[in-house]
Amino acid sequence: MAGFKHIQAADAAKMMQKMHVTWVDIRDANSFQQGHILGAQRLDNTNVNAFLAQVDYQNPVIVCCYHGHSSQGAAAFLAEQGFDTVYSLDGGYEVWKLACPHLCESGL
């Protein structure tokens, strides 16, 4: 799958400090509600069209899943939709919550 890059949690956290990042979380609703990356939007097949219609394609997009595998397919899809810069978070939320607990929140 091409068109996206991989990013480590520490590098993504640094990027968040420097610029606006659009976070996309593709995990199930219950997992998202229990905890997710600060400011992340949950994305699935029911809301992807609305997301594509309202998001700024020039902001970097980082896709998060559980362990960094499923996010690669979603990142490739988003890159194909015309986003300038798309990343897949290596290690997913499981690594993120250990590396950056201060950048996590719960609820919807």
Coordinates of C-alpha atoms in Angstrom, one line a residue:
M1 CA 0.0 0.0 0.0
A2 CA 1.5 3.3 -1.1
G3 CA 0.6 6.9 -0.6
F4 CA 1.0 7.1 3.2
K5 CA 3.9 7.2 5.6
H6 CA 4.5 5.5 8.9
I7 CA 5.0 7.6 12.1
Q8 CA 6.1 6.7 15.6
A9 CA 4.2 7.9 18.6
A10 CA 7.0 10.3 19.8
D11 CA 7.2 11.9 16.3
A12 CA 3.4 12.3 16.1
A13 CA 3.3 13.9 19.5
K14 CA 6.0 16.4 18.4
M15 CA 4.0 17.1 15.2
M16 CA 0.9 17.9 17.4
Q17 CA 2.9 20.6 19.2
K18 CA 4.0 22.3 15.9
M19 CA 0.9 22.2 13.8
H20 CA -2.8 21.2 13.5
V21 CA -3.0 17.4 13.0
T22 CA -6.2 15.6 12.0
W23 CA -6.4 12.4 14.0
V24 CA -8.6 9.6 12.7
D25 CA -9.3 6.6 15.0
I26 CA -10.8 3.5 13.2
R27 CA -11.3 1.4 16.3
D28 CA -14.8 0.3 17.5
A29 CA -17.0 2.8 19.3
N30 CA -16.6 1.2 22.7
S31 CA -12.8 1.2 22.5
F32 CA -12.8 4.8 21.3
Q33 CA -15.1 5.8 24.2
Q34 CA -12.8 4.1 26.8
G35 CA -9.8 6.1 25.5
H36 CA -8.5 7.8 22.4
I37 CA -5.9 10.3 21.3
L38 CA -6.7 13.9 22.3
G39 CA -8.8 15.5 19.6
A40 CA -9.2 12.3 17.5
Q41 CA -12.3 11.7 15.4
R42 CA -13.7 8.2 15.2
L43 CA -14.1 7.1 11.6
D44 CA -16.0 4.2 10.1
N45 CA -18.0 3.4 7.0
T46 CA -21.1 5.2 8.4
N47 CA -19.4 8.7 8.7
V48 CA -16.5 8.6 6.2
N49 CA -18.4 10.6 3.5
A50 CA -19.2 13.3 6.0
F51 CA -15.6 13.4 7.2
L52 CA -14.3 13.7 3.6
A53 CA -16.7 16.5 2.9
Q54 CA -15.7 18.7 5.9
V55 CA -12.0 18.0 6.6
D56 CA -9.1 20.2 5.5
Y57 CA -7.1 18.1 3.0
Q58 CA -4.0 20.2 3.6
N59 CA -3.6 19.3 7.3
P60 CA -1.6 16.1 8.0
V61 CA -3.8 13.2 8.8
I62 CA -2.7 10.4 11.2
V63 CA -4.7 7.2 11.3
C64 CA -4.8 5.2 14.5
C65 CA -6.1 1.7 15.1
Y66 CA -5.4 -0.9 17.8
H67 CA -1.9 -2.0 16.9
G68 CA -1.0 -0.2 13.7
H69 CA -2.1 -2.8 11.2
S70 CA -5.6 -1.9 10.1
S71 CA -4.7 1.8 10.1
Q72 CA -2.4 1.2 7.1
G73 CA -5.4 0.3 4.9
A74 CA -7.4 3.3 6.1
A75 CA -4.3 5.5 5.6
A76 CA -3.9 4.2 2.0
F77 CA -7.6 4.9 1.3
L78 CA -7.4 8.5 2.7
A79 CA -4.2 9.1 0.6
E80 CA -6.2 8.0 -2.5
Q81 CA -8.9 10.5 -1.6
G82 CA -6.4 13.4 -2.2
F83 CA -5.0 14.2 1.3
D84 CA -1.6 16.0 1.1
T85 CA 0.0 14.0 3.9
V86 CA -1.3 10.8 5.6
Y87 CA 0.4 8.7 8.3
S88 CA -0.3 5.4 9.9
L89 CA 0.5 5.4 13.6
D90 CA 3.0 2.5 14.2
G91 CA 1.9 0.4 17.2
G92 CA -1.6 2.0 17.2
Y93 CA -3.4 3.2 20.3
E94 CA -1.8 0.5 22.4
V95 CA 1.6 2.0 22.0
W96 CA 0.3 5.6 22.1
K97 CA -1.4 5.3 25.5
L98 CA 1.9 4.1 27.0
A99 CA 4.1 6.6 25.2
C100 CA 1.8 9.6 25.5
P101 CA -0.7 9.1 28.3
H102 CA -1.0 12.9 28.7
L103 CA -2.3 13.1 25.2
C104 CA -5.2 10.7 25.7
E105 CA -8.9 11.4 26.6
S106 CA -12.0 9.3 27.1
G107 CA -15.6 9.8 26.1
L108 CA -17.1 10.7 22.8

